[in-house]
């Protein structure tokens, strides 16, 4: 169920067949497969994870307050904008802090991604 490597999309098919409670227990490990959206498993894994937005939100928050800029970037660009409104509200403070941090040559992409993610928080 947990991919063995970045090409193991077969593991995701197995994930789709297990009871949701089993998937929820694995969310922290499964979220790790979204550290780089260039990996073949990333997009199909996102589809699975988005079925559990409430349970996934605290794990995303941990990524956003961490120090892995690439992972933060992918969460801000691929996950946060498509979460339900209630999940976005839980993440609002963390995203806002990222958007307002002092810009350096190393965090420009994260700041821009956070600012764009905040746009998705606005009502249509």
mmCIF file of N, CA and C in Angstrom:
data_model
loop_
_atom_site.group_PDB
_atom_site.id
_atom_site.type_symbol
_atom_site.label_atom_id
_atom_site.label_comp_id
_atom_site.label_asym_id
_atom_site.label_seq_id
_atom_site.Cartn_x
_atom_site.Cartn_y
_atom_site.Cartn_z
ATOM 1 N N UNK A 1 0.813 -1.197 0.000
ATOM 2 C CA UNK A 1 0.000 0.000 0.000
ATOM 3 C C UNK A 1 0.856 1.261 0.000
ATOM 4 N N UNK A 2 1.963 1.240 0.688
ATOM 5 C CA UNK A 2 2.884 2.366 0.656
ATOM 6 C C UNK A 2 3.856 2.103 -0.494
ATOM 7 N N UNK A 3 4.002 3.061 -1.397
ATOM 8 C CA UNK A 3 4.909 2.841 -2.534
ATOM 9 C C UNK A 3 6.324 2.492 -2.068
ATOM 10 N N UNK A 4 6.951 1.619 -2.824
ATOM 11 C CA UNK A 4 8.334 1.229 -2.543
ATOM 12 C C UNK A 4 9.320 2.253 -3.106
ATOM 13 N N UNK A 5 8.913 2.888 -4.210
ATOM 14 C CA UNK A 5 9.750 3.906 -4.838
ATOM 15 C C UNK A 5 8.853 4.859 -5.607
ATOM 16 N N UNK A 6 9.449 5.878 -6.217
ATOM 17 C CA UNK A 6 8.663 6.926 -6.867
ATOM 18 C C UNK A 6 7.935 6.464 -8.126
ATOM 19 N N UNK A 7 8.199 5.246 -8.569
ATOM 20 C CA UNK A 7 7.530 4.695 -9.744
ATOM 21 C C UNK A 7 6.427 3.699 -9.392
ATOM 22 N N UNK A 8 6.244 3.397 -8.127
ATOM 23 C CA UNK A 8 5.336 2.334 -7.678
ATOM 24 C C UNK A 8 3.876 2.791 -7.645
ATOM 25 N N UNK A 9 3.311 3.047 -8.824
ATOM 26 C CA UNK A 9 1.903 3.465 -8.884
ATOM 27 C C UNK A 9 0.961 2.294 -8.586
ATOM 28 N N UNK A 10 1.449 1.076 -8.680
ATOM 29 C CA UNK A 10 0.640 -0.091 -8.334
ATOM 30 C C UNK A 10 0.225 -0.081 -6.870
ATOM 31 N N UNK A 11 1.070 0.464 -6.010
ATOM 32 C CA UNK A 11 0.736 0.555 -4.584
ATOM 33 C C UNK A 11 -0.487 1.440 -4.379
ATOM 34 N N UNK A 12 -0.639 2.430 -5.206
ATOM 35 C CA UNK A 12 -1.772 3.340 -5.075
ATOM 36 C C UNK A 12 -3.068 2.628 -5.431
ATOM 37 N N UNK A 13 -3.019 1.738 -6.402
ATOM 38 C CA UNK A 13 -4.208 0.944 -6.739
ATOM 39 C C UNK A 13 -4.611 0.081 -5.550
ATOM 40 N N UNK A 14 -3.641 -0.458 -4.823
ATOM 41 C CA UNK A 14 -3.934 -1.246 -3.633
ATOM 42 C C UNK A 14 -4.553 -0.372 -2.547
ATOM 43 N N UNK A 15 -4.064 0.849 -2.419
ATOM 44 C CA UNK A 15 -4.610 1.789 -1.427
ATOM 45 C C UNK A 15 -6.086 2.057 -1.658
ATOM 46 N N UNK A 16 -6.463 2.132 -2.916
ATOM 47 C CA UNK A 16 -7.853 2.429 -3.269
ATOM 48 C C UNK A 16 -8.799 1.296 -2.868
ATOM 49 N N UNK A 17 -8.253 0.140 -2.586
ATOM 50 C CA UNK A 17 -9.075 -1.023 -2.278
ATOM 51 C C UNK A 17 -9.175 -1.340 -0.786
ATOM 52 N N UNK A 18 -8.422 -0.637 0.050
ATOM 53 C CA UNK A 18 -8.450 -0.940 1.482
ATOM 54 C C UNK A 18 -9.471 -0.056 2.193
ATOM 55 N N UNK A 19 -9.810 -0.448 3.387
ATOM 56 C CA UNK A 19 -10.765 0.299 4.205
ATOM 57 C C UNK A 19 -10.206 1.682 4.520
ATOM 58 N N UNK A 20 -11.035 2.710 4.472
ATOM 59 C CA UNK A 20 -10.563 4.073 4.741
ATOM 60 C C UNK A 20 -9.808 4.232 6.060
ATOM 61 N N UNK A 21 -10.205 3.506 7.093
ATOM 62 C CA UNK A 21 -9.505 3.621 8.376
ATOM 63 C C UNK A 21 -8.040 3.221 8.263
ATOM 64 N N UNK A 22 -7.753 2.246 7.399
ATOM 65 C CA UNK A 22 -6.369 1.829 7.195
ATOM 66 C C UNK A 22 -5.570 2.928 6.495
ATOM 67 N N UNK A 23 -6.207 3.591 5.530
ATOM 68 C CA UNK A 23 -5.540 4.674 4.809
ATOM 69 C C UNK A 23 -5.245 5.830 5.762
ATOM 70 N N UNK A 24 -6.195 6.176 6.595
ATOM 71 C CA UNK A 24 -6.035 7.292 7.536
ATOM 72 C C UNK A 24 -4.826 7.062 8.436
ATOM 73 N N UNK A 25 -4.614 5.845 8.872
ATOM 74 C CA UNK A 25 -3.461 5.544 9.719
ATOM 75 C C UNK A 25 -2.136 5.756 8.987
ATOM 76 N N UNK A 26 -2.156 5.659 7.677
ATOM 77 C CA UNK A 26 -0.939 5.768 6.884
ATOM 78 C C UNK A 26 -0.705 7.172 6.310
ATOM 79 N N UNK A 27 -1.604 8.113 6.585
ATOM 80 C CA UNK A 27 -1.518 9.432 5.957
ATOM 81 C C UNK A 27 -0.151 10.112 6.090
ATOM 82 N N UNK A 28 0.488 10.096 7.248
ATOM 83 C CA UNK A 28 1.808 10.756 7.314
ATOM 84 C C UNK A 28 2.822 10.161 6.326
ATOM 85 N N UNK A 29 2.847 8.831 6.218
ATOM 86 C CA UNK A 29 3.783 8.184 5.296
ATOM 87 C C UNK A 29 3.379 8.427 3.843
ATOM 88 N N UNK A 30 2.087 8.442 3.583
ATOM 89 C CA UNK A 30 1.618 8.639 2.216
ATOM 90 C C UNK A 30 1.864 10.074 1.744
ATOM 91 N N UNK A 31 1.728 11.017 2.639
ATOM 92 C CA UNK A 31 1.974 12.415 2.289
ATOM 93 C C UNK A 31 3.422 12.633 1.861
ATOM 94 N N UNK A 32 4.313 11.829 2.360
ATOM 95 C CA UNK A 32 5.727 11.944 1.981
ATOM 96 C C UNK A 32 5.929 11.747 0.475
ATOM 97 N N UNK A 33 5.015 11.044 -0.180
ATOM 98 C CA UNK A 33 5.138 10.795 -1.616
ATOM 99 C C UNK A 33 4.731 12.005 -2.445
ATOM 100 N N UNK A 34 4.392 13.095 -1.761
ATOM 101 C CA UNK A 34 4.097 14.344 -2.457
ATOM 102 C C UNK A 34 5.227 15.362 -2.255
ATOM 103 N N UNK A 35 6.373 14.888 -1.814
ATOM 104 C CA UNK A 35 7.516 15.779 -1.609
ATOM 105 C C UNK A 35 8.059 16.322 -2.923
ATOM 106 N N UNK A 36 7.786 15.631 -4.005
ATOM 107 C CA UNK A 36 8.226 16.094 -5.317
ATOM 108 C C UNK A 36 7.176 15.667 -6.339
ATOM 109 N N UNK A 37 6.506 16.639 -6.932
ATOM 110 C CA UNK A 37 5.438 16.320 -7.870
ATOM 111 C C UNK A 37 5.959 15.879 -9.229
ATOM 112 N N UNK A 38 7.265 15.797 -9.376
ATOM 113 C CA UNK A 38 7.830 15.227 -10.591
ATOM 114 C C UNK A 38 7.848 13.703 -10.522
ATOM 115 N N UNK A 39 7.625 13.159 -9.339
ATOM 116 C CA UNK A 39 7.585 11.710 -9.183
ATOM 117 C C UNK A 39 6.290 11.160 -9.781
ATOM 118 N N UNK A 40 6.362 10.045 -10.480
ATOM 119 C CA UNK A 40 5.155 9.468 -11.076
ATOM 120 C C UNK A 40 4.056 9.123 -10.063
ATOM 121 N N UNK A 41 4.405 8.808 -8.830
ATOM 122 C CA UNK A 41 3.376 8.444 -7.845
ATOM 123 C C UNK A 41 2.653 9.661 -7.258
ATOM 124 N N UNK A 42 3.195 10.840 -7.444
ATOM 125 C CA UNK A 42 2.653 12.019 -6.756
ATOM 126 C C UNK A 42 1.212 12.332 -7.140
ATOM 127 N N UNK A 43 0.930 12.443 -8.414
ATOM 128 C CA UNK A 43 -0.420 12.831 -8.849
ATOM 129 C C UNK A 43 -1.483 11.808 -8.428
ATOM 130 N N UNK A 44 -1.272 10.511 -8.686
ATOM 131 C CA UNK A 44 -2.285 9.558 -8.229
ATOM 132 C C UNK A 44 -2.388 9.484 -6.701
ATOM 133 N N UNK A 45 -1.280 9.716 -6.003
ATOM 134 C CA UNK A 45 -1.329 9.723 -4.536
ATOM 135 C C UNK A 45 -2.167 10.901 -4.051
ATOM 136 N N UNK A 46 -2.025 12.037 -4.702
ATOM 137 C CA UNK A 46 -2.828 13.202 -4.327
ATOM 138 C C UNK A 46 -4.316 12.888 -4.432
ATOM 139 N N UNK A 47 -4.712 12.204 -5.479
ATOM 140 C CA UNK A 47 -6.118 11.843 -5.658
ATOM 141 C C UNK A 47 -6.622 11.021 -4.474
ATOM 142 N N UNK A 48 -5.808 10.110 -4.002
ATOM 143 C CA UNK A 48 -6.190 9.284 -2.850
ATOM 144 C C UNK A 48 -6.265 10.147 -1.590
ATOM 145 N N UNK A 49 -5.241 10.943 -1.346
ATOM 146 C CA UNK A 49 -5.177 11.723 -0.112
ATOM 147 C C UNK A 49 -6.306 12.746 -0.012
ATOM 148 N N UNK A 50 -6.720 13.287 -1.131
ATOM 149 C CA UNK A 50 -7.784 14.294 -1.096
ATOM 150 C C UNK A 50 -9.145 13.723 -0.696
ATOM 151 N N UNK A 51 -9.234 12.427 -0.616
ATOM 152 C CA UNK A 51 -10.459 11.800 -0.121
ATOM 153 C C UNK A 51 -10.568 11.910 1.400
ATOM 154 N N UNK A 52 -9.496 12.365 2.056
ATOM 155 C CA UNK A 52 -9.439 12.456 3.511
ATOM 156 C C UNK A 52 -8.987 13.851 3.961
ATOM 157 N N UNK A 53 -9.663 14.896 3.518
ATOM 158 C CA UNK A 53 -9.161 16.253 3.802
ATOM 159 C C UNK A 53 -9.089 16.595 5.288
ATOM 160 N N UNK A 54 -10.068 16.191 6.054
ATOM 161 C CA UNK A 54 -10.072 16.514 7.484
ATOM 162 C C UNK A 54 -8.916 15.835 8.193
ATOM 163 N N UNK A 55 -8.697 14.584 7.902
ATOM 164 C CA UNK A 55 -7.627 13.824 8.544
ATOM 165 C C UNK A 55 -6.244 14.245 8.021
ATOM 166 N N UNK A 56 -6.189 14.713 6.794
ATOM 167 C CA UNK A 56 -4.928 15.101 6.165
ATOM 168 C C UNK A 56 -4.441 16.478 6.616
ATOM 169 N N UNK A 57 -5.367 17.354 6.955
ATOM 170 C CA UNK A 57 -5.035 18.745 7.260
ATOM 171 C C UNK A 57 -3.966 18.903 8.338
ATOM 172 N N UNK A 58 -4.024 18.208 9.476
ATOM 173 C CA UNK A 58 -2.959 18.393 10.474
ATOM 174 C C UNK A 58 -1.578 17.973 9.963
ATOM 175 N N UNK A 59 -1.538 17.012 9.076
ATOM 176 C CA UNK A 59 -0.263 16.559 8.516
ATOM 177 C C UNK A 59 0.294 17.594 7.538
ATOM 178 N N UNK A 60 -0.585 18.234 6.805
ATOM 179 C CA UNK A 60 -0.154 19.307 5.910
ATOM 180 C C UNK A 60 0.385 20.465 6.744
ATOM 181 N N UNK A 61 -0.292 20.753 7.830
ATOM 182 C CA UNK A 61 0.166 21.832 8.718
ATOM 183 C C UNK A 61 1.591 21.559 9.200
ATOM 184 N N UNK A 62 1.887 20.307 9.525
ATOM 185 C CA UNK A 62 3.243 19.958 9.973
ATOM 186 C C UNK A 62 4.266 20.226 8.876
ATOM 187 N N UNK A 63 3.900 19.953 7.639
ATOM 188 C CA UNK A 63 4.804 20.246 6.527
ATOM 189 C C UNK A 63 5.007 21.756 6.409
ATOM 190 N N UNK A 64 3.922 22.514 6.494
ATOM 191 C CA UNK A 64 3.995 23.967 6.302
ATOM 192 C C UNK A 64 4.830 24.667 7.358
ATOM 193 N N UNK A 65 4.889 24.122 8.558
ATOM 194 C CA UNK A 65 5.703 24.744 9.609
ATOM 195 C C UNK A 65 7.108 24.131 9.674
ATOM 196 N N UNK A 66 7.371 23.206 8.776
ATOM 197 C CA UNK A 66 8.688 22.567 8.736
ATOM 198 C C UNK A 66 9.696 23.358 7.932
ATOM 199 N N UNK A 67 10.781 22.685 7.548
ATOM 200 C CA UNK A 67 11.855 23.385 6.847
ATOM 201 C C UNK A 67 12.191 22.793 5.478
ATOM 202 N N UNK A 68 11.320 21.940 4.952
ATOM 203 C CA UNK A 68 11.542 21.355 3.633
ATOM 204 C C UNK A 68 10.823 22.229 2.601
ATOM 205 N N UNK A 69 11.551 23.198 2.055
ATOM 206 C CA UNK A 69 10.934 24.177 1.155
ATOM 207 C C UNK A 69 10.285 23.553 -0.070
ATOM 208 N N UNK A 70 10.881 22.518 -0.614
ATOM 209 C CA UNK A 70 10.290 21.892 -1.792
ATOM 210 C C UNK A 70 8.948 21.258 -1.442
ATOM 211 N N UNK A 71 8.903 20.555 -0.333
ATOM 212 C CA UNK A 71 7.671 19.903 0.106
ATOM 213 C C UNK A 71 6.604 20.958 0.430
ATOM 214 N N UNK A 72 7.016 22.030 1.090
ATOM 215 C CA UNK A 72 6.097 23.129 1.397
ATOM 216 C C UNK A 72 5.536 23.694 0.095
ATOM 217 N N UNK A 73 6.418 23.918 -0.878
ATOM 218 C CA UNK A 73 5.997 24.457 -2.172
ATOM 219 C C UNK A 73 4.929 23.568 -2.813
ATOM 220 N N UNK A 74 5.177 22.273 -2.840
ATOM 221 C CA UNK A 74 4.217 21.364 -3.478
ATOM 222 C C UNK A 74 2.902 21.322 -2.710
ATOM 223 N N UNK A 75 2.967 21.376 -1.398
ATOM 224 C CA UNK A 75 1.718 21.412 -0.616
ATOM 225 C C UNK A 75 0.933 22.682 -0.930
ATOM 226 N N UNK A 76 1.639 23.798 -1.035
ATOM 227 C CA UNK A 76 0.973 25.072 -1.304
ATOM 228 C C UNK A 76 0.396 25.151 -2.714
ATOM 229 N N UNK A 77 1.053 24.523 -3.663
ATOM 230 C CA UNK A 77 0.593 24.643 -5.048
ATOM 231 C C UNK A 77 -0.358 23.535 -5.475
ATOM 232 N N UNK A 78 -0.221 22.359 -4.905
ATOM 233 C CA UNK A 78 -1.009 21.221 -5.375
ATOM 234 C C UNK A 78 -2.107 20.779 -4.413
ATOM 235 N N UNK A 79 -1.911 20.974 -3.119
ATOM 236 C CA UNK A 79 -2.876 20.455 -2.153
ATOM 237 C C UNK A 79 -3.766 21.555 -1.591
ATOM 238 N N UNK A 80 -3.167 22.571 -1.001
ATOM 239 C CA UNK A 80 -3.940 23.596 -0.299
ATOM 240 C C UNK A 80 -5.032 24.213 -1.172
ATOM 241 N N UNK A 81 -4.757 24.598 -2.423
ATOM 242 C CA UNK A 81 -5.815 25.244 -3.212
ATOM 243 C C UNK A 81 -7.048 24.378 -3.486
ATOM 244 N N UNK A 82 -6.902 23.070 -3.430
ATOM 245 C CA UNK A 82 -8.042 22.200 -3.741
ATOM 246 C C UNK A 82 -8.708 21.605 -2.497
ATOM 247 N N UNK A 83 -8.233 21.978 -1.334
ATOM 248 C CA UNK A 83 -8.862 21.511 -0.099
ATOM 249 C C UNK A 83 -10.206 22.196 0.111
ATOM 250 N N UNK A 84 -11.093 21.565 0.841
ATOM 251 C CA UNK A 84 -12.349 22.232 1.194
ATOM 252 C C UNK A 84 -12.074 23.463 2.065
ATOM 253 N N UNK A 85 -13.005 24.377 2.055
ATOM 254 C CA UNK A 85 -12.852 25.644 2.759
ATOM 255 C C UNK A 85 -12.500 25.451 4.232
ATOM 256 N N UNK A 86 -13.158 24.507 4.912
ATOM 257 C CA UNK A 86 -12.898 24.307 6.336
ATOM 258 C C UNK A 86 -11.458 23.879 6.592
ATOM 259 N N UNK A 87 -10.869 23.109 5.699
ATOM 260 C CA UNK A 87 -9.454 22.718 5.851
ATOM 261 C C UNK A 87 -8.545 23.913 5.617
ATOM 262 N N UNK A 88 -8.896 24.727 4.641
ATOM 263 C CA UNK A 88 -8.102 25.927 4.380
ATOM 264 C C UNK A 88 -8.093 26.839 5.597
ATOM 265 N N UNK A 89 -9.212 26.944 6.280
ATOM 266 C CA UNK A 89 -9.273 27.821 7.448
ATOM 267 C C UNK A 89 -8.358 27.325 8.567
ATOM 268 N N UNK A 90 -8.229 26.019 8.701
ATOM 269 C CA UNK A 90 -7.316 25.457 9.696
ATOM 270 C C UNK A 90 -5.870 25.811 9.345
ATOM 271 N N UNK A 91 -5.571 25.868 8.060
ATOM 272 C CA UNK A 91 -4.207 26.124 7.594
ATOM 273 C C UNK A 91 -3.910 27.605 7.376
ATOM 274 N N UNK A 92 -4.902 28.448 7.523
ATOM 275 C CA UNK A 92 -4.776 29.862 7.158
ATOM 276 C C UNK A 92 -3.594 30.558 7.831
ATOM 277 N N UNK A 93 -3.421 30.382 9.117
ATOM 278 C CA UNK A 93 -2.326 31.060 9.823
ATOM 279 C C UNK A 93 -0.958 30.629 9.293
ATOM 280 N N UNK A 94 -0.791 29.359 9.085
ATOM 281 C CA UNK A 94 0.503 28.859 8.589
ATOM 282 C C UNK A 94 0.789 29.372 7.188
ATOM 283 N N UNK A 95 -0.220 29.372 6.334
ATOM 284 C CA UNK A 95 -0.033 29.865 4.966
ATOM 285 C C UNK A 95 0.255 31.367 4.986
ATOM 286 N N UNK A 96 -0.463 32.097 5.830
ATOM 287 C CA UNK A 96 -0.259 33.540 5.940
ATOM 288 C C UNK A 96 1.173 33.848 6.391
ATOM 289 N N UNK A 97 1.670 33.114 7.360
ATOM 290 C CA UNK A 97 3.047 33.329 7.839
ATOM 291 C C UNK A 97 4.065 33.079 6.729
ATOM 292 N N UNK A 98 3.822 32.050 5.927
ATOM 293 C CA UNK A 98 4.728 31.775 4.808
ATOM 294 C C UNK A 98 4.681 32.904 3.780
ATOM 295 N N UNK A 99 3.504 33.420 3.530
ATOM 296 C CA UNK A 99 3.341 34.491 2.541
ATOM 297 C C UNK A 99 3.988 35.785 3.000
ATOM 298 N N UNK A 100 4.085 35.988 4.303
ATOM 299 C CA UNK A 100 4.595 37.245 4.846
ATOM 300 C C UNK A 100 6.050 37.191 5.299
ATOM 301 N N UNK A 101 6.691 36.044 5.148
ATOM 302 C CA UNK A 101 8.074 35.959 5.617
ATOM 303 C C UNK A 101 8.987 36.837 4.768
ATOM 304 N N UNK A 102 10.102 37.175 5.345
ATOM 305 C CA UNK A 102 11.068 38.019 4.643
ATOM 306 C C UNK A 102 11.652 37.245 3.461
ATOM 307 N N UNK A 103 11.658 37.877 2.311
ATOM 308 C CA UNK A 103 12.091 37.216 1.085
ATOM 309 C C UNK A 103 13.616 37.112 1.022
ATOM 310 N N UNK A 104 14.076 35.912 0.670
ATOM 311 C CA UNK A 104 15.490 35.672 0.395
ATOM 312 C C UNK A 104 15.565 34.967 -0.951
ATOM 313 N N UNK A 105 16.756 34.755 -1.438
ATOM 314 C CA UNK A 105 16.879 34.066 -2.726
ATOM 315 C C UNK A 105 16.450 32.603 -2.635
ATOM 316 N N UNK A 106 16.378 32.062 -1.415
ATOM 317 C CA UNK A 106 16.034 30.653 -1.251
ATOM 318 C C UNK A 106 14.556 30.409 -1.023
ATOM 319 N N UNK A 107 13.810 31.419 -0.628
ATOM 320 C CA UNK A 107 12.401 31.163 -0.299
ATOM 321 C C UNK A 107 11.410 31.905 -1.186
ATOM 322 N N UNK A 108 11.877 32.536 -2.256
ATOM 323 C CA UNK A 108 10.990 33.287 -3.138
ATOM 324 C C UNK A 108 9.829 32.444 -3.655
ATOM 325 N N UNK A 109 10.119 31.230 -4.097
ATOM 326 C CA UNK A 109 9.077 30.365 -4.655
ATOM 327 C C UNK A 109 8.026 30.003 -3.610
ATOM 328 N N UNK A 110 8.468 29.750 -2.393
ATOM 329 C CA UNK A 110 7.525 29.405 -1.320
ATOM 330 C C UNK A 110 6.642 30.603 -0.993
ATOM 331 N N UNK A 111 7.212 31.786 -0.936
ATOM 332 C CA UNK A 111 6.417 32.985 -0.643
ATOM 333 C C UNK A 111 5.376 33.208 -1.732
ATOM 334 N N UNK A 112 5.785 33.116 -2.986
ATOM 335 C CA UNK A 112 4.836 33.280 -4.090
ATOM 336 C C UNK A 112 3.743 32.210 -4.041
ATOM 337 N N UNK A 113 4.120 30.980 -3.763
ATOM 338 C CA UNK A 113 3.146 29.891 -3.689
ATOM 339 C C UNK A 113 2.162 30.130 -2.551
ATOM 340 N N UNK A 114 2.650 30.616 -1.419
ATOM 341 C CA UNK A 114 1.769 30.903 -0.286
ATOM 342 C C UNK A 114 0.810 32.038 -0.631
ATOM 343 N N UNK A 115 1.311 33.063 -1.308
ATOM 344 C CA UNK A 115 0.438 34.169 -1.706
ATOM 345 C C UNK A 115 -0.637 33.696 -2.674
ATOM 346 N N UNK A 116 -0.269 32.830 -3.603
ATOM 347 C CA UNK A 116 -1.248 32.282 -4.544
ATOM 348 C C UNK A 116 -2.243 31.364 -3.827
ATOM 349 N N UNK A 117 -1.754 30.586 -2.883
ATOM 350 C CA UNK A 117 -2.654 29.707 -2.123
ATOM 351 C C UNK A 117 -3.688 30.530 -1.378
ATOM 352 N N UNK A 118 -3.286 31.665 -0.846
ATOM 353 C CA UNK A 118 -4.225 32.537 -0.122
ATOM 354 C C UNK A 118 -5.348 33.032 -1.021
ATOM 355 N N UNK A 119 -5.057 33.205 -2.288
ATOM 356 C CA UNK A 119 -6.095 33.628 -3.238
ATOM 357 C C UNK A 119 -7.210 32.570 -3.287
ATOM 358 N N UNK A 120 -6.841 31.307 -3.152
ATOM 359 C CA UNK A 120 -7.841 30.240 -3.190
ATOM 360 C C UNK A 120 -8.730 30.233 -1.942
ATOM 361 N N UNK A 121 -8.347 30.991 -0.926
ATOM 362 C CA UNK A 121 -9.145 31.078 0.300
ATOM 363 C C UNK A 121 -10.311 32.037 0.144
ATOM 364 N N UNK A 122 -10.224 32.901 -0.843
ATOM 365 C CA UNK A 122 -11.249 33.937 -1.039
ATOM 366 C C UNK A 122 -12.491 33.328 -1.665
ATOM 367 N N UNK A 123 -13.680 33.787 -1.227
ATOM 368 C CA UNK A 123 -14.907 33.298 -1.848
ATOM 369 C C UNK A 123 -14.974 33.706 -3.312
ATOM 370 N N UNK A 124 -15.572 32.874 -4.087
ATOM 371 C CA UNK A 124 -15.684 33.148 -5.542
ATOM 372 C C UNK A 124 -16.816 34.107 -5.798
#
